[in-house]
mmCIF file of C-alpha atoms in Angstrom:
data_model
loop_
_atom_site.group_PDB
_atom_site.id
_atom_site.type_symbol
_atom_site.label_atom_id
_atom_site.label_comp_id
_atom_site.label_asym_id
_atom_site.label_seq_id
_atom_site.Cartn_x
_atom_site.Cartn_y
_atom_site.Cartn_z
ATOM 1 C CA MET A 1 17.055 3.740 -0.635
ATOM 2 C CA ILE A 2 13.977 5.276 0.794
ATOM 3 C CA ILE A 3 12.512 4.076 4.148
ATOM 4 C CA ALA A 4 9.242 4.736 5.853
ATOM 5 C CA ASP A 5 10.440 4.975 9.691
ATOM 6 C CA GLY A 6 6.849 4.476 11.210
ATOM 7 C CA GLY A 7 8.057 4.305 14.925
ATOM 8 C CA ASN A 8 9.842 7.981 14.506
ATOM 9 C CA ASP A 9 7.112 9.292 11.925
ATOM 10 C CA GLY A 10 9.584 10.201 9.118
ATOM 11 C CA ILE A 11 10.766 9.210 5.879
ATOM 12 C CA ILE A 12 14.436 8.487 5.483
ATOM 13 C CA ARG A 13 16.806 8.379 2.560
ATOM 14 C CA PHE A 14 20.082 6.500 2.266
ATOM 15 C CA ARG A 15 22.463 7.157 -0.635
ATOM 16 C CA MET A 16 25.124 4.556 -1.657
ATOM 17 C CA GLY A 17 27.722 4.202 1.015
ATOM 18 C CA ASP A 18 25.840 6.292 3.586
ATOM 19 C CA THR A 19 26.219 5.048 7.059
ATOM 20 C CA ARG A 20 23.647 7.701 8.350
ATOM 21 C CA GLY A 21 20.350 8.196 6.912
ATOM 22 C CA GLN A 22 18.948 11.774 5.887
ATOM 23 C CA VAL A 23 15.619 12.702 7.112
ATOM 24 C CA ILE A 24 13.588 13.874 3.885
ATOM 25 C CA ALA A 25 10.014 14.165 5.672
ATOM 26 C CA ARG A 26 9.304 14.206 9.276
ATOM 27 C CA GLY A 27 6.030 13.884 11.147
ATOM 28 C CA HIS A 28 6.234 17.374 13.342
ATOM 29 C CA GLY A 29 4.090 15.483 15.838
ATOM 30 C CA GLU A 30 1.245 12.861 15.528
ATOM 31 C CA ARG A 31 -1.288 15.249 14.042
ATOM 32 C CA LYS A 32 -3.149 15.570 10.614
ATOM 33 C CA LYS A 33 -1.909 18.750 9.210
ATOM 34 C CA LEU A 34 -0.021 17.988 5.605
ATOM 35 C CA ASP A 35 3.204 18.599 6.932
ATOM 36 C CA GLN A 36 2.672 15.886 9.730
ATOM 37 C CA LEU A 37 2.987 12.073 9.555
ATOM 38 C CA ASN A 38 2.040 9.730 11.949
ATOM 39 C CA SER A 39 3.352 6.052 11.640
ATOM 40 C CA PRO A 40 4.045 5.889 8.001
ATOM 41 C CA SER A 41 3.892 2.367 6.774
ATOM 42 C CA ASP A 42 5.108 2.540 2.955
ATOM 43 C CA VAL A 43 6.609 4.956 0.486
ATOM 44 C CA LEU A 44 6.918 4.972 -3.108
ATOM 45 C CA VAL A 45 9.369 6.790 -5.297
ATOM 46 C CA VAL A 46 7.708 8.212 -8.510
ATOM 47 C CA GLN A 47 10.752 9.061 -10.882
ATOM 48 C CA ASN A 48 8.931 10.819 -13.566
ATOM 49 C CA SER A 49 7.344 13.349 -11.259
ATOM 50 C CA ASN A 50 10.178 13.578 -8.765
ATOM 51 C CA SER A 51 7.949 12.967 -5.952
ATOM 52 C CA LEU A 52 7.178 10.296 -3.233
ATOM 53 C CA ILE A 53 3.859 8.801 -2.332
ATOM 54 C CA ILE A 54 3.470 8.229 1.338
ATOM 55 C CA CYS A 55 1.010 5.825 3.091
ATOM 56 C CA ASP A 56 0.360 7.852 6.440
ATOM 57 C CA ARG A 57 -1.123 4.926 8.370
ATOM 58 C CA GLN A 58 -2.379 6.150 11.528
ATOM 59 C CA ASN A 59 -3.741 9.474 9.806
ATOM 60 C CA ARG A 60 -5.601 7.123 7.612
ATOM 61 C CA ARG A 61 -4.578 8.869 4.165
ATOM 62 C CA VAL A 62 -2.035 8.744 1.434
ATOM 63 C CA LEU A 63 -0.159 11.982 0.681
ATOM 64 C CA ARG A 64 1.960 12.887 -2.424
ATOM 65 C CA CYS A 65 5.078 14.967 -1.813
ATOM 66 C CA TYR A 66 7.199 16.596 -4.246
ATOM 67 C CA PHE A 67 10.930 17.317 -3.903
ATOM 68 C CA HIS A 68 11.178 21.199 -4.035
ATOM 69 C CA ASN A 69 13.259 22.767 -6.749
ATOM 70 C CA ASN A 70 15.566 19.580 -6.761
ATOM 71 C CA GLN A 71 16.654 20.256 -3.144
ATOM 72 C CA ARG A 72 16.972 17.515 -0.452
ATOM 73 C CA TYR A 73 13.960 18.354 1.492
ATOM 74 C CA LEU A 74 10.345 17.814 0.901
ATOM 75 C CA TYR A 75 7.572 20.702 0.712
ATOM 76 C CA ILE A 76 4.208 19.604 1.514
ATOM 77 C CA SER A 77 1.720 22.225 0.651
ATOM 78 C CA ASN A 78 -1.794 22.489 2.553
ATOM 79 C CA ASP A 79 -3.948 23.101 -0.660
ATOM 80 C CA ASN A 80 -5.567 19.863 0.311
ATOM 81 C CA LYS A 81 -6.475 18.897 -3.420
ATOM 82 C CA LEU A 82 -5.440 16.284 -5.900
ATOM 83 C CA GLY A 83 -2.647 17.380 -8.068
ATOM 84 C CA GLY A 84 -1.102 20.663 -7.596
ATOM 85 C CA GLN A 85 2.521 21.866 -7.753
ATOM 86 C CA HIS A 86 3.820 20.529 -4.464
ATOM 87 C CA GLY A 87 2.603 17.853 -1.856
ATOM 88 C CA THR A 88 -1.066 17.033 -1.661
ATOM 89 C CA LEU A 89 -3.700 15.019 -0.163
ATOM 90 C CA VAL A 90 -4.265 11.961 -2.484
ATOM 91 C CA THR A 91 -7.007 10.177 -0.614
ATOM 92 C CA GLY A 92 -8.262 9.624 2.811
ATOM 93 C CA GLY A 93 -8.197 11.986 5.579
ATOM 94 C CA HIS A 94 -11.639 11.819 6.484
ATOM 95 C CA GLY A 95 -11.529 9.944 9.522
ATOM 96 C CA GLN A 96 -11.652 6.091 10.142
ATOM 97 C CA GLY A 97 -14.186 4.045 8.213
ATOM 98 C CA SER A 98 -15.308 2.052 5.119
ATOM 99 C CA SER A 99 -16.684 4.784 2.933
ATOM 100 C CA ILE A 100 -15.181 5.379 -0.534
ATOM 101 C CA ASN A 101 -13.202 8.835 0.519
ATOM 102 C CA GLN A 102 -12.176 6.862 3.885
ATOM 103 C CA LEU A 103 -9.179 4.670 4.732
ATOM 104 C CA ASN A 104 -9.266 2.386 8.042
ATOM 105 C CA GLU A 105 -5.651 0.808 8.296
ATOM 106 C CA SER A 106 -3.895 1.518 5.069
ATOM 107 C CA ILE A 107 -0.624 -0.130 5.029
ATOM 108 C CA TYR A 108 0.739 -0.709 1.447
ATOM 109 C CA LEU A 109 0.863 0.777 -1.751
ATOM 110 C CA PHE A 110 1.514 0.154 -5.469
ATOM 111 C CA VAL A 111 1.836 2.262 -8.663
ATOM 112 C CA ASP A 112 1.446 0.436 -11.931
ATOM 113 C CA GLN A 113 2.891 1.352 -15.326
ATOM 114 C CA HIS A 114 -0.002 3.579 -16.126
ATOM 115 C CA GLN A 115 0.587 5.495 -12.797
ATOM 116 C CA ASN A 116 -2.750 4.128 -11.357
ATOM 117 C CA LEU A 117 -2.190 4.002 -7.484
ATOM 118 C CA TYR A 118 -3.521 1.144 -5.442
ATOM 119 C CA ILE A 119 -3.913 1.048 -1.846
ATOM 120 C CA LEU A 120 -4.499 -1.809 0.475
ATOM 121 C CA ASP A 121 -6.586 -1.362 3.533
ATOM 122 C CA ASN A 122 -6.049 -4.020 5.904
ATOM 123 C CA GLU A 123 -9.136 -3.424 8.248
ATOM 124 C CA THR A 124 -11.669 -3.068 5.525
ATOM 125 C CA HIS A 125 -10.160 -6.082 3.830
ATOM 126 C CA CYS A 126 -9.967 -4.686 0.274
ATOM 127 C CA VAL A 127 -7.402 -3.291 -2.239
ATOM 128 C CA MET A 128 -8.505 0.097 -3.709
ATOM 129 C CA LYS A 129 -7.544 1.748 -7.067
ATOM 130 C CA TRP A 130 -6.918 5.349 -7.961
ATOM 131 C CA ASN A 131 -6.705 5.794 -11.651
ATOM 132 C CA LYS A 132 -4.465 8.399 -12.825
ATOM 133 C CA ASP A 133 -6.442 11.923 -13.011
ATOM 134 C CA ALA A 134 -9.580 10.205 -11.398
ATOM 135 C CA LYS A 135 -11.684 12.090 -8.608
ATOM 136 C CA GLU A 136 -12.365 8.910 -6.515
ATOM 137 C CA GLU A 137 -11.008 5.411 -5.968
ATOM 138 C CA ILE A 138 -12.887 2.110 -6.753
ATOM 139 C CA ILE A 139 -12.597 -1.182 -4.999
ATOM 140 C CA VAL A 140 -10.778 -3.585 -7.103
ATOM 141 C CA ALA A 141 -10.191 -6.654 -4.591
ATOM 142 C CA GLY A 142 -12.079 -7.828 -1.729
ATOM 143 C CA GLY A 143 -14.668 -5.156 -0.265
ATOM 144 C CA HIS A 144 -17.247 -7.515 0.800
ATOM 145 C CA ASP A 145 -16.335 -7.574 4.533
ATOM 146 C CA LYS A 146 -14.054 -9.940 6.252
ATOM 147 C CA GLY A 147 -14.405 -13.647 5.165
ATOM 148 C CA ASN A 148 -13.034 -16.572 3.387
ATOM 149 C CA THR A 149 -15.069 -16.893 0.113
ATOM 150 C CA LEU A 150 -13.663 -16.111 -3.327
ATOM 151 C CA ARG A 151 -14.819 -12.377 -3.160
ATOM 152 C CA GLN A 152 -13.718 -11.762 0.308
ATOM 153 C CA LEU A 153 -10.305 -11.198 2.029
ATOM 154 C CA SER A 154 -9.322 -11.548 5.862
ATOM 155 C CA HIS A 155 -6.757 -8.826 6.952
ATOM 156 C CA PRO A 156 -4.650 -8.717 3.494
ATOM 157 C CA GLU A 157 -1.064 -8.033 4.156
ATOM 158 C CA GLU A 158 0.591 -7.179 0.784
ATOM 159 C CA PHE A 159 -0.251 -7.190 -3.027
ATOM 160 C CA PHE A 160 1.174 -7.126 -6.380
ATOM 161 C CA VAL A 161 -0.306 -5.940 -9.814
ATOM 162 C CA ASP A 162 1.102 -7.557 -12.949
ATOM 163 C CA THR A 163 1.457 -5.806 -16.508
ATOM 164 C CA LEU A 164 -1.671 -7.395 -17.388
ATOM 165 C CA GLY A 165 -3.765 -5.738 -14.575
ATOM 166 C CA ASN A 166 -4.058 -8.985 -12.494
ATOM 167 C CA ILE A 167 -4.055 -8.448 -8.766
ATOM 168 C CA TYR A 168 -2.101 -10.926 -6.415
ATOM 169 C CA VAL A 169 -2.962 -10.577 -2.654
ATOM 170 C CA ALA A 170 -1.304 -12.283 0.163
ATOM 171 C CA ASP A 171 -4.509 -13.136 2.065
ATOM 172 C CA SER A 172 -3.024 -13.443 5.585
ATOM 173 C CA LEU A 173 -5.749 -14.656 7.929
ATOM 174 C CA ASN A 174 -6.986 -17.016 4.994
ATOM 175 C CA HIS A 175 -3.564 -18.396 4.729
ATOM 176 C CA ARG A 176 -3.580 -18.190 0.897
ATOM 177 C CA VAL A 177 -2.599 -15.921 -2.303
ATOM 178 C CA MET A 178 -5.389 -14.719 -4.237
ATOM 179 C CA ARG A 179 -5.599 -13.285 -7.732
ATOM 180 C CA TRP A 180 -8.177 -10.981 -9.126
ATOM 181 C CA SER A 181 -8.377 -10.700 -12.900
ATOM 182 C CA LYS A 182 -10.334 -8.063 -14.817
ATOM 183 C CA ARG A 183 -12.305 -10.524 -16.952
ATOM 184 C CA ALA A 184 -12.585 -13.321 -14.511
ATOM 185 C CA ILE A 185 -16.265 -14.482 -13.511
ATOM 186 C CA GLU A 186 -14.905 -15.197 -9.958
ATOM 187 C CA ASP A 187 -11.610 -14.736 -8.109
ATOM 188 C CA THR A 188 -9.016 -17.402 -7.874
ATOM 189 C CA VAL A 189 -6.921 -19.046 -5.148
ATOM 190 C CA VAL A 190 -3.342 -19.278 -6.467
ATOM 191 C CA VAL A 191 -1.871 -20.998 -3.524
ATOM 192 C CA GLY A 192 -2.775 -21.950 -0.157
ATOM 193 C CA GLY A 193 -6.281 -21.694 1.307
ATOM 194 C CA ASN A 194 -6.289 -25.354 2.727
ATOM 195 C CA GLY A 195 -5.853 -24.389 6.386
ATOM 196 C CA LYS A 196 -3.074 -23.169 8.779
ATOM 197 C CA ARG A 197 -0.344 -25.962 8.736
ATOM 198 C CA LYS A 198 3.037 -26.892 7.301
ATOM 199 C CA GLU A 199 2.322 -29.017 4.301
ATOM 200 C CA ALA A 200 3.311 -28.003 0.909
ATOM 201 C CA ASN A 201 -0.025 -26.685 -0.074
ATOM 202 C CA GLN A 202 -0.683 -24.570 3.186
ATOM 203 C CA PHE A 203 0.402 -21.413 4.639
ATOM 204 C CA ASN A 204 0.331 -19.892 8.179
ATOM 205 C CA LEU A 205 -0.284 -16.110 7.943
ATOM 206 C CA SER A 206 0.803 -15.350 4.397
ATOM 207 C CA THR A 207 2.133 -11.686 4.589
ATOM 208 C CA LYS A 208 4.380 -10.853 1.717
ATOM 209 C CA LEU A 209 4.670 -11.850 -1.889
ATOM 210 C CA SER A 210 6.554 -10.690 -5.117
ATOM 211 C CA LEU A 211 6.242 -12.012 -8.825
ATOM 212 C CA SER A 212 9.022 -12.327 -11.451
ATOM 213 C CA HIS A 213 9.222 -15.131 -13.846
ATOM 214 C CA LYS A 214 8.071 -17.358 -10.845
ATOM 215 C CA LYS A 215 5.706 -16.667 -7.976
ATOM 216 C CA TYR A 216 7.445 -16.444 -4.506
ATOM 217 C CA LYS A 217 5.477 -16.357 -1.178
ATOM 218 C CA LYS A 218 6.884 -15.421 2.273
ATOM 219 C CA ASP A 219 5.198 -17.255 5.127
ATOM 220 C CA PRO A 220 6.885 -16.125 8.285
ATOM 221 C CA MET A 221 5.228 -18.917 10.571
ATOM 222 C CA SER A 222 5.738 -22.057 8.513
ATOM 223 C CA LYS A 223 9.193 -20.730 7.348
ATOM 224 C CA LYS A 224 9.122 -22.447 3.864
ATOM 225 C CA HIS A 225 12.011 -22.084 1.617
#
């Protein structure tokens, strides 16, 4: 189990039976060098490349960090390029903003079966996609400022991409779950979007979701089960 320990600016690993975690990446202070993390909010394990992808939240960037020679530590290089032999800057790191090479408040990551990387940015109200081997990301959900139309999101909290490439987003302040489809003329409200109450068709700050054979939503305020 790999945990992004945002308060301690580190990435922690727990093996089966462990009672103490092992630090495999530490921030070394709240700065922006590639060996430093600042409040990481998410981490993904990429098995086929023996690496981690880290959402370095307060530095507004995403880092890819490779286990070096299969040892129990991470080596993070400073080559500042996409790719490379060790750890690299994947995207962001150009300050706070809404330009295509900037992140504002990136909080959640997803990698699909084709190794494409998706990044949710809470403050610019969008989901961005970095295709494998691409040089820049594209906006695939939201990105039309904060709002409640079918083209907009309002402080999204989490998302999921299914095997068909459909993107499901927990649209927090709109109290709904949205679906973006590649071929759809407009985006779709899957559930919610009927105001902030406790009725069966309503949510109150929808923040989490996961998909299996059914769709499950986590609504922390209304506490539906």
